[in-house]
Amino acid sequence: CTVGVASGRATPDGRPLIWKTRDAGAVNNEVFYNTSGKYKYIAVFDAGDTKSPWMGVNEKGFAILNSLSRDLCGNGNIGQFMENGTFMHTALNKCANVIEFQSLLDRTNIKGRKTCANYFVLDASGAAAIFETANNVYWKFDATDEEVAPDGYILRTNFALNGGGTGGIERYRRTTSLMKDFYDSDKISHKEILRTQMRDFVDAENNPIELPFRQNWVPSSPHGYVQRNNSICRPSS
């Protein structure tokens, strides 16, 4: 997945924003309204599932999404409960804000989680952050902190700075370039993300592909088709 968080400093309306281009093997997805816990929430699930959301927001205005970061999975020292999706289900059910989410991480550090993910969160107060989250430790990056995020936004794909990985590094470089363009022109808005970033195609050198593509990518490929393994909009998006 290609994900990001922006504080109000980086958006035109002064409100925080999180976004995600979801990459998954699940072809069928659905939006489901879950009322099973302390707080009701609406989220995107694999079709037929109600316990592992992949991005959602609850009735208190707390929102969360994730990207898988295998470099945080450790070397066999995994917790006894809550994988990436079920942990987000718990967070949406129980957390009213980012402070309570961090408290949930502190409590579950002790027992351990089956988590290896970047969690992007925001709440109704304007808080906005990323948590690189392993089995029993996490690292917080606050998008409202000018020292951590000078321009007010933070980006990731499928790696963590504290994991030392490079998963999705091509997509990370591309989204970094796009977000700088958005920020420099008119700040970062959901319209630009939906219109431009989530439908972005590039070649292996990160050069944008003009669409419609009017050539053959390689002699054996059909006319007009592009190879998009390195793109933000890739085969699993």
PDB file of C-alpha atoms in Angstrom:
ATOM      1  CA  CYS A   1       0.000   0.000   0.000  1.00  0.00           C
ATOM      2  CA  THR A   2       0.983   3.628  -0.467  1.00  0.00           C
ATOM      3  CA  VAL A   3      -0.028   5.714   2.549  1.00  0.00           C
ATOM      4  CA  GLY A   4       0.312   9.147   4.072  1.00  0.00           C
ATOM      5  CA  VAL A   5      -0.755  11.506   6.829  1.00  0.00           C
ATOM      6  CA  ALA A   6      -0.979  15.294   6.758  1.00  0.00           C
ATOM      7  CA  SER A   7      -1.576  17.644   9.649  1.00  0.00           C
ATOM      8  CA  GLY A   8      -3.676  20.770   9.247  1.00  0.00           C
ATOM      9  CA  ARG A   9      -0.514  22.712   8.409  1.00  0.00           C
ATOM     10  CA  ALA A  10      -0.295  20.855   5.085  1.00  0.00           C
ATOM     11  CA  THR A  11      -3.949  20.910   3.974  1.00  0.00           C
ATOM     12  CA  PRO A  12      -6.016  23.718   2.429  1.00  0.00           C
ATOM     13  CA  ASP A  13      -8.806  23.554   5.034  1.00  0.00           C
ATOM     14  CA  GLY A  14      -6.581  23.137   8.091  1.00  0.00           C
ATOM     15  CA  ARG A  15      -7.939  19.661   8.864  1.00  0.00           C
ATOM     16  CA  PRO A  16      -5.769  16.543   9.178  1.00  0.00           C
ATOM     17  CA  LEU A  17      -5.893  13.926   6.453  1.00  0.00           C
ATOM     18  CA  ILE A  18      -4.863  10.292   6.074  1.00  0.00           C
ATOM     19  CA  TRP A  19      -4.974   8.361   2.807  1.00  0.00           C
ATOM     20  CA  LYS A  20      -4.203   4.928   1.428  1.00  0.00           C
ATOM     21  CA  THR A  21      -3.942   3.247  -1.950  1.00  0.00           C
ATOM     22  CA  ARG A  22      -4.979  -0.241  -0.878  1.00  0.00           C
ATOM     23  CA  ASP A  23      -3.000  -3.106  -2.407  1.00  0.00           C
ATOM     24  CA  ALA A  24      -4.356  -6.532  -1.601  1.00  0.00           C
ATOM     25  CA  GLY A  25      -4.978 -10.021  -2.887  1.00  0.00           C
ATOM     26  CA  ALA A  26      -8.657  -9.644  -1.984  1.00  0.00           C
ATOM     27  CA  VAL A  27     -10.429  -8.673  -5.199  1.00  0.00           C
ATOM     28  CA  ASN A  28     -13.782  -8.115  -3.480  1.00  0.00           C
ATOM     29  CA  ASN A  29     -13.950  -5.403  -0.821  1.00  0.00           C
ATOM     30  CA  GLU A  30     -16.863  -3.791   0.978  1.00  0.00           C
ATOM     31  CA  VAL A  31     -17.650  -0.943   3.334  1.00  0.00           C
ATOM     32  CA  PHE A  32     -19.190  -2.249   6.561  1.00  0.00           C
ATOM     33  CA  TYR A  33     -20.727  -0.451   9.554  1.00  0.00           C
ATOM     34  CA  ASN A  34     -19.559  -2.266  12.697  1.00  0.00           C
ATOM     35  CA  THR A  35     -21.607  -1.717  15.861  1.00  0.00           C
ATOM     36  CA  SER A  36     -20.121  -4.480  18.017  1.00  0.00           C
ATOM     37  CA  GLY A  37     -17.980  -2.437  20.412  1.00  0.00           C
ATOM     38  CA  LYS A  38     -17.820   0.665  22.563  1.00  0.00           C
ATOM     39  CA  TYR A  39     -17.706   2.930  19.503  1.00  0.00           C
ATOM     40  CA  LYS A  40     -19.448   2.282  16.195  1.00  0.00           C
ATOM     41  CA  TYR A  41     -17.259   2.587  13.133  1.00  0.00           C
ATOM     42  CA  ILE A  42     -17.339   2.366   9.357  1.00  0.00           C
ATOM     43  CA  ALA A  43     -14.464   0.758   7.483  1.00  0.00           C
ATOM     44  CA  VAL A  44     -13.219  -1.101   4.418  1.00  0.00           C
ATOM     45  CA  PHE A  45     -13.021  -4.886   4.797  1.00  0.00           C
ATOM     46  CA  ASP A  46     -12.322  -7.883   2.633  1.00  0.00           C
ATOM     47  CA  ALA A  47     -15.817  -8.858   1.501  1.00  0.00           C
ATOM     48  CA  GLY A  48     -17.518 -11.106   4.067  1.00  0.00           C
ATOM     49  CA  ASP A  49     -15.212 -10.144   6.953  1.00  0.00           C
ATOM     50  CA  THR A  50     -16.292  -7.919   9.857  1.00  0.00           C
ATOM     51  CA  LYS A  51     -13.301  -8.162  12.228  1.00  0.00           C
ATOM     52  CA  SER A  52     -10.255  -7.035  10.206  1.00  0.00           C
ATOM     53  CA  PRO A  53     -10.748  -3.538   8.779  1.00  0.00           C
ATOM     54  CA  TRP A  54      -8.037  -2.044   6.591  1.00  0.00           C
ATOM     55  CA  MET A  55      -9.046   1.618   6.930  1.00  0.00           C
ATOM     56  CA  GLY A  56     -11.874   3.211   8.883  1.00  0.00           C
ATOM     57  CA  VAL A  57     -13.234   5.937  11.144  1.00  0.00           C
ATOM     58  CA  ASN A  58     -15.355   5.708  14.292  1.00  0.00           C
ATOM     59  CA  GLU A  59     -18.146   7.852  15.710  1.00  0.00           C
ATOM     60  CA  LYS A  60     -15.685   9.885  17.829  1.00  0.00           C
ATOM     61  CA  GLY A  61     -13.707  11.003  14.786  1.00  0.00           C
ATOM     62  CA  PHE A  62     -10.745   8.688  15.361  1.00  0.00           C
ATOM     63  CA  ALA A  63      -9.506   7.256  12.034  1.00  0.00           C
ATOM     64  CA  ILE A  64      -6.858   4.670  11.236  1.00  0.00           C
ATOM     65  CA  LEU A  65      -5.321   2.860   8.280  1.00  0.00           C
ATOM     66  CA  ASN A  66      -2.215   0.745   7.786  1.00  0.00           C
ATOM     67  CA  SER A  67       0.439  -0.526   5.448  1.00  0.00           C
ATOM     68  CA  LEU A  68       2.135  -3.878   5.920  1.00  0.00           C
ATOM     69  CA  SER A  69       5.800  -3.538   6.913  1.00  0.00           C
ATOM     70  CA  ARG A  70       7.429  -6.953   6.935  1.00  0.00           C
ATOM     71  CA  ASP A  71      10.721  -5.482   8.165  1.00  0.00           C
ATOM     72  CA  LEU A  72       8.991  -5.043  11.553  1.00  0.00           C
ATOM     73  CA  CYS A  73       7.884  -8.674  11.840  1.00  0.00           C
ATOM     74  CA  GLY A  74      10.875  -9.682  13.935  1.00  0.00           C
ATOM     75  CA  ASN A  75      12.610 -13.048  14.115  1.00  0.00           C
ATOM     76  CA  GLY A  76       9.947 -15.274  15.594  1.00  0.00           C
ATOM     77  CA  ASN A  77       9.216 -13.132  18.655  1.00  0.00           C
ATOM     78  CA  ILE A  78       5.577 -12.498  17.785  1.00  0.00           C
ATOM     79  CA  GLY A  79       2.756 -11.828  20.194  1.00  0.00           C
ATOM     80  CA  GLN A  80      -0.145 -14.050  21.068  1.00  0.00           C
ATOM     81  CA  PHE A  81      -3.001 -11.975  19.687  1.00  0.00           C
ATOM     82  CA  MET A  82      -4.149  -9.234  17.326  1.00  0.00           C
ATOM     83  CA  GLU A  83      -2.709  -9.151  13.846  1.00  0.00           C
ATOM     84  CA  ASN A  84      -2.611  -5.965  11.759  1.00  0.00           C
ATOM     85  CA  GLY A  85      -6.322  -5.930  10.876  1.00  0.00           C
ATOM     86  CA  THR A  86      -7.751  -7.190  14.160  1.00  0.00           C
ATOM     87  CA  PHE A  87      -5.648  -4.626  15.990  1.00  0.00           C
ATOM     88  CA  MET A  88      -7.286  -1.864  13.960  1.00  0.00           C
ATOM     89  CA  HIS A  89     -10.690  -3.371  14.800  1.00  0.00           C
ATOM     90  CA  THR A  90      -9.810  -3.091  18.496  1.00  0.00           C
ATOM     91  CA  ALA A  91      -8.554   0.475  18.052  1.00  0.00           C
ATOM     92  CA  LEU A  92     -11.677   1.638  16.216  1.00  0.00           C
ATOM     93  CA  ASN A  93     -13.883  -0.083  18.805  1.00  0.00           C
ATOM     94  CA  LYS A  94     -12.132   1.351  21.860  1.00  0.00           C
ATOM     95  CA  CYS A  95     -10.171   4.517  21.023  1.00  0.00           C
ATOM     96  CA  ALA A  96     -11.714   7.983  20.883  1.00  0.00           C
ATOM     97  CA  ASN A  97      -8.485   9.744  19.904  1.00  0.00           C
ATOM     98  CA  VAL A  98      -4.790   9.356  19.132  1.00  0.00           C
ATOM     99  CA  ILE A  99      -3.823   9.563  22.822  1.00  0.00           C
ATOM    100  CA  GLU A 100      -5.995   6.542  23.616  1.00  0.00           C
ATOM    101  CA  PHE A 101      -4.539   4.692  20.626  1.00  0.00           C
ATOM    102  CA  GLN A 102      -1.027   5.238  21.941  1.00  0.00           C
ATOM    103  CA  SER A 103      -2.184   4.014  25.349  1.00  0.00           C
ATOM    104  CA  LEU A 104      -3.512   0.844  23.660  1.00  0.00           C
ATOM    105  CA  LEU A 105      -0.088   0.312  22.108  1.00  0.00           C
ATOM    106  CA  ASP A 106       1.590   0.766  25.493  1.00  0.00           C
ATOM    107  CA  ARG A 107      -0.689  -1.819  27.115  1.00  0.00           C
ATOM    108  CA  THR A 108      -0.330  -4.398  24.355  1.00  0.00           C
ATOM    109  CA  ASN A 109       3.452  -3.985  24.202  1.00  0.00           C
ATOM    110  CA  ILE A 110       3.602  -6.041  27.388  1.00  0.00           C
ATOM    111  CA  LYS A 111       1.809  -9.120  26.093  1.00  0.00           C
ATOM    112  CA  GLY A 112       2.863  -8.653  22.500  1.00  0.00           C
ATOM    113  CA  ARG A 113       0.945  -8.340  19.228  1.00  0.00           C
ATOM    114  CA  LYS A 114       1.132 -10.116  15.867  1.00  0.00           C
ATOM    115  CA  THR A 115       1.603  -6.706  14.269  1.00  0.00           C
ATOM    116  CA  CYS A 116       4.150  -5.507  11.745  1.00  0.00           C
ATOM    117  CA  ALA A 117       2.641  -2.388  10.255  1.00  0.00           C
ATOM    118  CA  ASN A 118       2.730   1.345   9.820  1.00  0.00           C
ATOM    119  CA  TYR A 119      -0.444   2.759  11.417  1.00  0.00           C
ATOM    120  CA  PHE A 120      -1.594   6.186  10.307  1.00  0.00           C
ATOM    121  CA  VAL A 121      -4.052   7.893  12.647  1.00  0.00           C
ATOM    122  CA  LEU A 122      -5.904  11.151  13.169  1.00  0.00           C
ATOM    123  CA  ASP A 123      -8.678  12.417  15.422  1.00  0.00           C
ATOM    124  CA  ALA A 124     -11.221  15.206  15.777  1.00  0.00           C
ATOM    125  CA  SER A 125      -8.807  17.370  17.796  1.00  0.00           C
ATOM    126  CA  GLY A 126      -6.454  17.684  14.805  1.00  0.00           C
ATOM    127  CA  ALA A 127      -3.883  15.136  15.994  1.00  0.00           C
ATOM    128  CA  ALA A 128      -2.177  13.274  13.137  1.00  0.00           C
ATOM    129  CA  ALA A 129       0.648  10.743  13.368  1.00  0.00           C
ATOM    130  CA  ILE A 130       2.229   7.539  12.171  1.00  0.00           C
ATOM    131  CA  PHE A 131       3.190   4.646  14.434  1.00  0.00           C
ATOM    132  CA  GLU A 132       5.710   2.118  13.119  1.00  0.00           C
ATOM    133  CA  THR A 133       4.504  -0.884  15.095  1.00  0.00           C
ATOM    134  CA  ALA A 134       6.277  -4.179  15.740  1.00  0.00           C
ATOM    135  CA  ASN A 135       5.361  -7.066  18.067  1.00  0.00           C
ATOM    136  CA  ASN A 136       6.099  -5.354  21.374  1.00  0.00           C
ATOM    137  CA  VAL A 137       7.527  -1.956  20.478  1.00  0.00           C
ATOM    138  CA  TYR A 138       6.499   1.058  18.415  1.00  0.00           C
ATOM    139  CA  TRP A 139       7.898   4.368  17.168  1.00  0.00           C
ATOM    140  CA  LYS A 140       5.763   7.499  16.851  1.00  0.00           C
ATOM    141  CA  PHE A 141       6.169  10.184  14.171  1.00  0.00           C
ATOM    142  CA  ASP A 142       3.988  13.215  14.898  1.00  0.00           C
ATOM    143  CA  ALA A 143       2.887  15.074  11.756  1.00  0.00           C
ATOM    144  CA  THR A 144       2.028  18.136  13.857  1.00  0.00           C
ATOM    145  CA  ASP A 145       5.633  18.391  15.110  1.00  0.00           C
ATOM    146  CA  GLU A 146       7.638  20.753  12.870  1.00  0.00           C
ATOM    147  CA  GLU A 147      10.904  19.014  13.754  1.00  0.00           C
ATOM    148  CA  VAL A 148       9.545  15.594  12.766  1.00  0.00           C
ATOM    149  CA  ALA A 149       7.511  16.769   9.763  1.00  0.00           C
ATOM    150  CA  PRO A 150       8.760  20.188   8.592  1.00  0.00           C
ATOM    151  CA  ASP A 151       6.030  20.480   5.947  1.00  0.00           C
ATOM    152  CA  GLY A 152       3.360  18.795   8.062  1.00  0.00           C
ATOM    153  CA  TYR A 153       3.086  15.446   6.288  1.00  0.00           C
ATOM    154  CA  ILE A 154       4.665  11.959   6.467  1.00  0.00           C
ATOM    155  CA  LEU A 155       4.676   9.202   3.836  1.00  0.00           C
ATOM    156  CA  ARG A 156       5.352   5.472   3.769  1.00  0.00           C
ATOM    157  CA  THR A 157       4.838   2.419   1.588  1.00  0.00           C
ATOM    158  CA  ASN A 158       5.742  -1.074   2.837  1.00  0.00           C
ATOM    159  CA  PHE A 159       8.781  -0.351   4.957  1.00  0.00           C
ATOM    160  CA  ALA A 160       9.574   1.267   8.305  1.00  0.00           C
ATOM    161  CA  LEU A 161      12.464   3.595   9.065  1.00  0.00           C
ATOM    162  CA  ASN A 162      13.115   1.598  12.237  1.00  0.00           C
ATOM    163  CA  GLY A 163      12.899  -1.699  10.369  1.00  0.00           C
ATOM    164  CA  GLY A 164      15.581  -0.836   7.862  1.00  0.00           C
ATOM    165  CA  GLY A 165      13.550  -2.224   4.964  1.00  0.00           C
ATOM    166  CA  THR A 166      13.020  -1.061   1.405  1.00  0.00           C
ATOM    167  CA  GLY A 167       9.624  -2.558   0.557  1.00  0.00           C
ATOM    168  CA  GLY A 168       7.885  -0.401  -2.040  1.00  0.00           C
ATOM    169  CA  ILE A 169      10.785   2.036  -2.250  1.00  0.00           C
ATOM    170  CA  GLU A 170       9.920   2.930  -5.869  1.00  0.00           C
ATOM    171  CA  ARG A 171       6.391   3.898  -4.833  1.00  0.00           C
ATOM    172  CA  TYR A 172       7.771   5.830  -1.872  1.00  0.00           C
ATOM    173  CA  ARG A 173      10.014   7.898  -4.128  1.00  0.00           C
ATOM    174  CA  ARG A 174       7.137   8.580  -6.487  1.00  0.00           C
ATOM    175  CA  THR A 175       4.634   9.589  -3.796  1.00  0.00           C
ATOM    176  CA  THR A 176       7.317  11.805  -2.212  1.00  0.00           C
ATOM    177  CA  SER A 177       7.712  13.619  -5.528  1.00  0.00           C
ATOM    178  CA  LEU A 178       3.949  13.959  -6.050  1.00  0.00           C
ATOM    179  CA  MET A 179       3.246  15.216  -2.531  1.00  0.00           C
ATOM    180  CA  LYS A 180       5.966  17.842  -2.803  1.00  0.00           C
ATOM    181  CA  ASP A 181       4.335  19.067  -6.005  1.00  0.00           C
ATOM    182  CA  PHE A 182       0.916  19.157  -4.319  1.00  0.00           C
ATOM    183  CA  TYR A 183       2.277  20.923  -1.250  1.00  0.00           C
ATOM    184  CA  ASP A 184       4.229  23.509  -3.243  1.00  0.00           C
ATOM    185  CA  SER A 185       1.290  24.335  -5.504  1.00  0.00           C
ATOM    186  CA  ASP A 186      -1.822  24.358  -3.313  1.00  0.00           C
ATOM    187  CA  LYS A 187      -1.099  22.179  -0.289  1.00  0.00           C
ATOM    188  CA  ILE A 188      -2.263  18.561   0.012  1.00  0.00           C
ATOM    189  CA  SER A 189      -5.937  17.855  -0.649  1.00  0.00           C
ATOM    190  CA  HIS A 190      -7.992  14.679  -0.985  1.00  0.00           C
ATOM    191  CA  LYS A 191      -8.992  15.835  -4.479  1.00  0.00           C
ATOM    192  CA  GLU A 192      -5.408  15.841  -5.751  1.00  0.00           C
ATOM    193  CA  ILE A 193      -4.688  12.503  -4.091  1.00  0.00           C
ATOM    194  CA  LEU A 194      -7.726  10.835  -5.661  1.00  0.00           C
ATOM    195  CA  ARG A 195      -7.344  12.522  -9.020  1.00  0.00           C
ATOM    196  CA  THR A 196      -3.589  12.203  -9.470  1.00  0.00           C
ATOM    197  CA  GLN A 197      -1.679  10.072  -6.966  1.00  0.00           C
ATOM    198  CA  MET A 198      -3.975   7.054  -6.759  1.00  0.00           C
ATOM    199  CA  ARG A 199      -4.108   6.760 -10.561  1.00  0.00           C
ATOM    200  CA  ASP A 200      -0.406   7.371 -11.133  1.00  0.00           C
ATOM    201  CA  PHE A 201       1.607   5.189 -13.519  1.00  0.00           C
ATOM    202  CA  VAL A 202       5.401   5.286 -13.897  1.00  0.00           C
ATOM    203  CA  ASP A 203       8.111   3.216 -15.544  1.00  0.00           C
ATOM    204  CA  ALA A 204      10.982   1.484 -13.735  1.00  0.00           C
ATOM    205  CA  GLU A 205      12.908   4.791 -13.567  1.00  0.00           C
ATOM    206  CA  ASN A 206       9.959   6.624 -11.961  1.00  0.00           C
ATOM    207  CA  ASN A 207       9.181   8.554 -15.136  1.00  0.00           C
ATOM    208  CA  PRO A 208       5.453   9.306 -15.529  1.00  0.00           C
ATOM    209  CA  ILE A 209       3.641   7.376 -18.263  1.00  0.00           C
ATOM    210  CA  GLU A 210       1.410   9.549 -20.407  1.00  0.00           C
ATOM    211  CA  LEU A 211      -2.059   8.092 -20.826  1.00  0.00           C
ATOM    212  CA  PRO A 212      -3.517   6.838 -23.026  1.00  0.00           C
ATOM    213  CA  PHE A 213      -0.335   4.896 -23.831  1.00  0.00           C
ATOM    214  CA  ARG A 214      -0.128   4.660 -27.611  1.00  0.00           C
ATOM    215  CA  GLN A 215       2.758   2.220 -28.052  1.00  0.00           C
ATOM    216  CA  ASN A 216       3.826  -1.325 -27.203  1.00  0.00           C
ATOM    217  CA  TRP A 217       5.586  -1.548 -23.830  1.00  0.00           C
ATOM    218  CA  VAL A 218       7.680  -4.392 -25.197  1.00  0.00           C
ATOM    219  CA  PRO A 219       7.300  -5.982 -28.630  1.00  0.00           C
ATOM    220  CA  SER A 220       5.347  -8.911 -27.202  1.00  0.00           C
ATOM    221  CA  SER A 221       2.838  -6.847 -25.179  1.00  0.00           C
ATOM    222  CA  PRO A 222      -0.571  -5.717 -26.482  1.00  0.00           C
ATOM    223  CA  HIS A 223      -0.768  -2.217 -27.937  1.00  0.00           C
ATOM    224  CA  GLY A 224      -1.649   0.389 -25.282  1.00  0.00           C
ATOM    225  CA  TYR A 225      -0.889  -1.755 -22.220  1.00  0.00           C
ATOM    226  CA  VAL A 226       1.681  -0.683 -19.611  1.00  0.00           C
ATOM    227  CA  GLN A 227       3.759  -2.533 -17.035  1.00  0.00           C
ATOM    228  CA  ARG A 228       2.851  -1.139 -13.627  1.00  0.00           C
ATOM    229  CA  ASN A 229       4.623  -3.180 -10.956  1.00  0.00           C
ATOM    230  CA  ASN A 230       6.532  -0.071  -9.831  1.00  0.00           C
ATOM    231  CA  SER A 231       3.555   2.286  -9.976  1.00  0.00           C
ATOM    232  CA  ILE A 232       1.448   3.567  -7.103  1.00  0.00           C
ATOM    233  CA  CYS A 233      -1.506   2.204  -9.073  1.00  0.00           C
ATOM    234  CA  ARG A 234      -0.217  -1.338  -9.507  1.00  0.00           C
ATOM    235  CA  PRO A 235      -1.788  -4.727 -10.324  1.00  0.00           C
ATOM    236  CA  SER A 236      -2.952  -5.320  -6.740  1.00  0.00           C
ATOM    237  CA  SER A 237      -4.366  -1.823  -6.153  1.00  0.00           C
TER     238      SER A 237
END
